Amino acid sequence: MDTERLQAYISSLINKSSGLFAEMEAFAAENGVPIMEPAGMEALLQILRIQEPKAILEVGTAIGYSALRMAEALPAAQIVTIERDEDRCRLAASYIGRAGKDEQVTLIAGDALEAAEQAVNHAPFDALFIDAAKGQYQKFFEIYEPLLKQGGVVMTDNVLFKGLVAETEIENKRTRRLVNKIDAFNRWLVSHPGYDTIIIPAGDGIAVSRKR
Ligand SMILES: C[S@@+](CC[C@H](N)C(=O)[O-])C[C@H]1O[C@@H](n2cnc3c(N)ncnc32)[C@H](O)[C@@H]1O
């Protein structure tokens, strides 16, 4: 079965955004900001609706799109989100303000590899969403999973990387290195003794790991 056609079909069933979310999606598309794909976003939100987390930590805010989507879908949840790019932090802060979600969404401006001390002030978390530099996924996981409650869920985006993890021959060296890193992370994650993990082929592939 053609995966791209299936993804396109699933995406065609998803309602179009309006208002601020439509504006953010257009901004991201025009300015090359990588925000979550619609099918991946819906899968993530649905898992969170079922889990009903009270506190969520996101690594990789970009302009605040997924943080605000989570805030809207889960009005009872507090969301803490980390972003290292200053321009994106400014944009995210502005969108969070315009959405009226300053009380619900806390933005930590800084490198997630060094921001654990700030995040710990908001711990423990019920859910952790990793969506930052793909080559560093294992580090992000190791730094932030100790802040997760037992039974908590880690969701990691882009673990199928446009299907490239299943390709045997990749010409571009840089892409091949990154694919190898993601593949190594996936293998490490599924055999992690502290977590039960599945990979859902929605959007760019989401690993869903539940803490034992
Ligand atoms: C894919 S985007 C996040 C998209 C966002 N979750 C959404 O769907 O709306 C990844 C973001 O992670 C940020 N990032 C990458 N490495 C980071 C790090 N070590 N610490 C903090 N942010 C990082 C990038 O600057 C980028 O804005």
Short mmCIF file of C-alpha atoms and ligand atoms in Angstrom, two decimals:
data_model
loop_
_atom_site.label_atom_id
_atom_site.label_comp_id
_atom_site.label_asym_id
_atom_site.label_seq_id
_atom_site.Cartn_x
_atom_site.Cartn_y
_atom_site.Cartn_z
CA MET A 1 0.00 0.00 0.00
CA ASP A 2 1.28 3.49 -0.88
CA THR A 3 2.02 5.20 2.44
CA GLU A 4 2.06 8.72 1.00
CA ARG A 5 -1.40 8.24 -0.50
CA LEU A 6 -2.67 6.91 2.82
CA GLN A 7 -1.20 9.90 4.68
CA ALA A 8 -2.78 12.24 2.13
CA TYR A 9 -6.12 10.47 2.58
CA ILE A 10 -5.95 10.69 6.38
CA SER A 11 -4.95 14.37 6.15
CA SER A 12 -7.90 15.04 3.83
CA LEU A 13 -10.25 13.88 6.62
CA ILE A 14 -8.84 16.36 9.14
CA ASN A 15 -10.80 19.57 9.56
CA LYS A 16 -9.01 22.69 8.32
CA SER A 17 -7.77 25.05 11.02
CA SER A 18 -9.18 28.53 11.40
CA GLY A 19 -8.27 31.72 13.29
CA LEU A 20 -4.90 31.87 15.02
CA PHE A 21 -3.97 28.25 14.22
CA ALA A 22 -4.56 28.84 10.49
CA GLU A 23 -2.43 31.99 10.73
CA MET A 24 0.38 30.06 12.48
CA GLU A 25 0.24 27.25 9.92
CA ALA A 26 0.50 29.79 7.08
CA PHE A 27 3.38 31.59 8.82
CA ALA A 28 5.21 28.27 9.33
CA ALA A 29 4.73 27.26 5.69
CA GLU A 30 5.87 30.66 4.36
CA ASN A 31 8.90 30.88 6.64
CA GLY A 32 10.08 27.28 6.63
CA VAL A 33 9.30 26.65 10.31
CA PRO A 34 8.87 22.90 10.83
CA ILE A 35 5.68 22.44 12.83
CA MET A 36 3.88 19.13 13.32
CA GLU A 37 2.10 17.61 10.35
CA PRO A 38 -1.72 17.53 10.68
CA ALA A 39 -2.04 13.72 11.02
CA GLY A 40 0.78 13.56 13.57
CA MET A 41 -0.69 16.49 15.50
CA GLU A 42 -4.12 14.83 15.66
CA ALA A 43 -2.61 11.50 16.80
CA LEU A 44 -0.65 13.23 19.55
CA LEU A 45 -3.67 15.22 20.75
CA GLN A 46 -5.88 12.13 20.77
CA ILE A 47 -3.42 10.15 22.90
CA LEU A 48 -3.22 13.11 25.30
CA ARG A 49 -7.04 13.43 25.46
CA ILE A 50 -7.22 9.76 26.47
CA GLN A 51 -4.37 10.10 28.98
CA GLU A 52 -5.64 13.41 30.46
CA PRO A 53 -2.24 14.66 31.66
CA LYS A 54 -2.14 17.53 34.15
CA ALA A 55 1.41 18.59 33.29
CA ILE A 56 3.15 18.32 29.91
CA LEU A 57 6.76 19.12 29.02
CA GLU A 58 7.58 19.85 25.38
CA VAL A 59 11.14 19.96 24.02
CA GLY A 60 11.11 22.08 20.84
CA THR A 61 8.55 24.90 20.83
CA ALA A 62 9.33 26.54 17.47
CA ILE A 63 6.62 29.25 17.27
CA GLY A 64 4.36 27.60 19.86
CA TYR A 65 2.00 25.84 17.48
CA SER A 66 1.93 22.36 19.06
CA ALA A 67 2.06 23.85 22.58
CA LEU A 68 -1.05 25.94 21.84
CA ARG A 69 -2.81 23.02 20.15
CA MET A 70 -2.18 20.95 23.31
CA ALA A 71 -3.33 23.84 25.51
CA GLU A 72 -6.60 24.11 23.58
CA ALA A 73 -7.27 20.36 23.53
CA LEU A 74 -6.40 19.94 27.23
CA PRO A 75 -7.65 23.03 29.10
CA ALA A 76 -6.84 21.46 32.50
CA ALA A 77 -3.19 20.80 31.62
CA GLN A 78 -0.20 23.01 32.35
CA ILE A 79 2.32 23.05 29.50
CA VAL A 80 6.01 23.87 29.80
CA THR A 81 7.90 24.19 26.52
CA ILE A 82 11.60 24.70 25.74
CA GLU A 83 13.06 26.51 22.70
CA ARG A 84 16.64 27.67 22.05
CA ASP A 85 16.13 29.90 19.00
CA GLU A 86 15.63 33.51 20.14
CA ASP A 87 13.52 34.66 17.19
CA ARG A 88 11.23 31.65 17.53
CA CYS A 89 10.95 32.29 21.28
CA ARG A 90 9.81 35.85 20.58
CA LEU A 91 7.25 34.64 18.06
CA ALA A 92 6.05 31.86 20.39
CA ALA A 93 5.65 34.32 23.29
CA SER A 94 3.63 36.62 21.05
CA TYR A 95 1.34 33.83 19.79
CA ILE A 96 0.88 32.49 23.34
CA GLY A 97 -0.12 36.00 24.46
CA ARG A 98 -2.50 36.47 21.54
CA ALA A 99 -4.12 33.10 22.33
CA GLY A 100 -4.62 34.27 25.93
CA LYS A 101 -2.69 31.23 27.22
CA ASP A 102 0.06 32.92 29.28
CA GLU A 103 -1.24 31.26 32.44
CA GLN A 104 -1.34 27.81 30.88
CA VAL A 105 1.80 27.73 28.73
CA THR A 106 5.25 28.46 30.21
CA LEU A 107 8.04 29.09 27.72
CA ILE A 108 11.62 28.32 28.76
CA ALA A 109 14.04 30.13 26.43
CA GLY A 110 17.25 28.13 26.26
CA ASP A 111 19.00 25.00 25.09
CA ALA A 112 17.12 21.91 26.26
CA LEU A 113 20.45 20.17 26.80
CA GLU A 114 21.01 22.68 29.64
CA ALA A 115 17.51 23.62 30.79
CA ALA A 116 16.70 20.73 33.15
CA GLU A 117 17.15 22.93 36.24
CA GLN A 118 14.40 25.27 35.05
CA ALA A 119 12.10 22.45 33.98
CA VAL A 120 12.47 20.70 37.32
CA ASN A 121 10.64 23.61 38.99
CA HIS A 122 7.50 22.51 37.11
CA ALA A 123 7.98 18.73 37.60
CA PRO A 124 6.73 16.05 37.85
CA PHE A 125 5.18 15.71 34.39
CA ASP A 126 2.60 13.23 33.11
CA ALA A 127 3.65 13.60 29.49
CA LEU A 128 6.85 14.53 27.67
CA PHE A 129 6.83 15.51 24.00
CA ILE A 130 10.20 15.48 22.23
CA ASP A 131 10.25 17.45 18.96
CA ALA A 132 13.67 19.15 18.73
CA ALA A 133 17.04 18.34 17.08
CA LYS A 134 16.61 14.79 15.79
CA GLY A 135 20.24 13.80 16.35
CA GLN A 136 19.89 14.47 20.09
CA TYR A 137 16.74 12.51 20.87
CA GLN A 138 18.40 10.03 23.22
CA LYS A 139 19.99 12.88 25.20
CA PHE A 140 16.66 14.73 25.52
CA PHE A 141 15.01 11.49 26.62
CA GLU A 142 17.68 10.75 29.22
CA ILE A 143 17.68 14.31 30.60
CA TYR A 144 13.90 14.70 30.93
CA GLU A 145 12.43 11.23 31.51
CA PRO A 146 13.45 11.31 35.22
CA LEU A 147 10.93 14.19 35.58
CA LEU A 148 8.13 11.92 34.37
CA LYS A 149 5.74 10.18 36.77
CA GLN A 150 5.36 6.41 36.76
CA GLY A 151 2.75 5.60 34.09
CA GLY A 152 3.69 8.80 32.27
CA VAL A 153 4.01 8.92 28.50
CA VAL A 154 6.87 10.11 26.29
CA MET A 155 5.99 10.95 22.71
CA THR A 156 8.84 11.43 20.26
CA ASP A 157 8.14 12.90 16.81
CA ASN A 158 9.89 12.22 13.47
CA VAL A 159 11.06 8.71 14.37
CA LEU A 160 10.28 7.45 10.84
CA PHE A 161 11.88 10.53 9.20
CA LYS A 162 9.84 10.57 5.98
CA GLY A 163 10.17 6.77 5.77
CA LEU A 164 13.95 6.98 5.38
CA VAL A 165 14.60 4.77 8.45
CA ALA A 166 13.33 1.85 6.36
CA GLU A 167 15.58 2.63 3.36
CA THR A 168 18.77 0.62 2.92
CA GLU A 169 20.56 2.97 0.53
CA ILE A 170 20.75 6.70 1.19
CA GLU A 171 23.18 8.62 -1.05
CA ASN A 172 23.44 11.88 0.90
CA LYS A 173 26.01 11.35 3.67
CA ARG A 174 24.53 13.89 6.08
CA THR A 175 21.03 12.44 5.70
CA ARG A 176 22.42 8.93 6.12
CA ARG A 177 24.17 9.90 9.38
CA LEU A 178 20.98 11.42 10.75
CA VAL A 179 18.88 8.42 9.66
CA ASN A 180 21.38 6.10 11.37
CA LYS A 181 21.08 8.16 14.58
CA ILE A 182 17.27 8.01 14.50
CA ASP A 183 17.37 4.28 13.80
CA ALA A 184 19.80 3.78 16.72
CA PHE A 185 17.49 5.84 18.96
CA ASN A 186 14.45 3.76 17.92
CA ARG A 187 16.27 0.52 18.67
CA TRP A 188 17.53 1.86 22.01
CA LEU A 189 14.03 3.09 22.91
CA VAL A 190 12.12 -0.11 22.09
CA SER A 191 14.52 -2.14 24.24
CA HIS A 192 14.56 0.37 27.15
CA PRO A 193 13.76 -1.68 30.28
CA GLY A 194 11.86 1.20 31.92
CA TYR A 195 9.40 1.79 29.05
CA ASP A 196 6.91 0.03 26.80
CA THR A 197 7.14 1.61 23.34
CA ILE A 198 5.23 1.49 20.08
CA ILE A 199 5.81 3.48 16.90
CA ILE A 200 2.74 4.93 15.20
CA PRO A 201 3.17 5.72 11.47
CA ALA A 202 1.18 8.96 11.73
CA GLY A 203 2.66 12.17 10.35
CA ASP A 204 6.44 11.73 10.42
CA GLY A 205 6.18 8.78 12.85
CA ILE A 206 5.58 9.09 16.59
CA ALA A 207 7.13 6.81 19.23
CA VAL A 208 4.79 6.42 22.20
CA SER A 209 6.56 5.18 25.33
CA ARG A 210 4.85 4.48 28.66
CA LYS A 211 6.94 4.53 31.81
CA ARG A 212 6.70 1.22 33.71
C1 LIG B 1 10.27 20.66 14.73
S1 LIG B 1 10.45 22.17 15.55
C2 LIG B 1 9.25 22.13 16.82
C3 LIG B 1 7.85 22.23 16.31
C4 LIG B 1 6.78 22.36 17.35
N1 LIG B 1 6.83 21.28 18.33
C5 LIG B 1 5.42 22.35 16.68
O1 LIG B 1 5.01 21.29 16.18
O2 LIG B 1 4.79 23.42 16.63
C6 LIG B 1 11.92 21.91 16.46
C7 LIG B 1 12.38 23.09 17.30
O3 LIG B 1 13.31 22.61 18.26
C8 LIG B 1 14.26 23.63 18.48
N2 LIG B 1 15.44 22.97 19.05
C9 LIG B 1 16.31 22.12 18.45
N3 LIG B 1 17.23 21.72 19.32
C10 LIG B 1 16.96 22.31 20.51
C11 LIG B 1 17.57 22.29 21.79
N4 LIG B 1 18.69 21.59 22.02
N5 LIG B 1 17.00 23.02 22.78
C12 LIG B 1 15.88 23.75 22.55
N6 LIG B 1 15.26 23.81 21.35
C13 LIG B 1 15.80 23.10 20.35
C14 LIG B 1 14.50 24.23 17.10
O4 LIG B 1 15.03 25.54 17.21
C15 LIG B 1 13.10 24.18 16.51
O5 LIG B 1 12.42 25.41 16.66
#
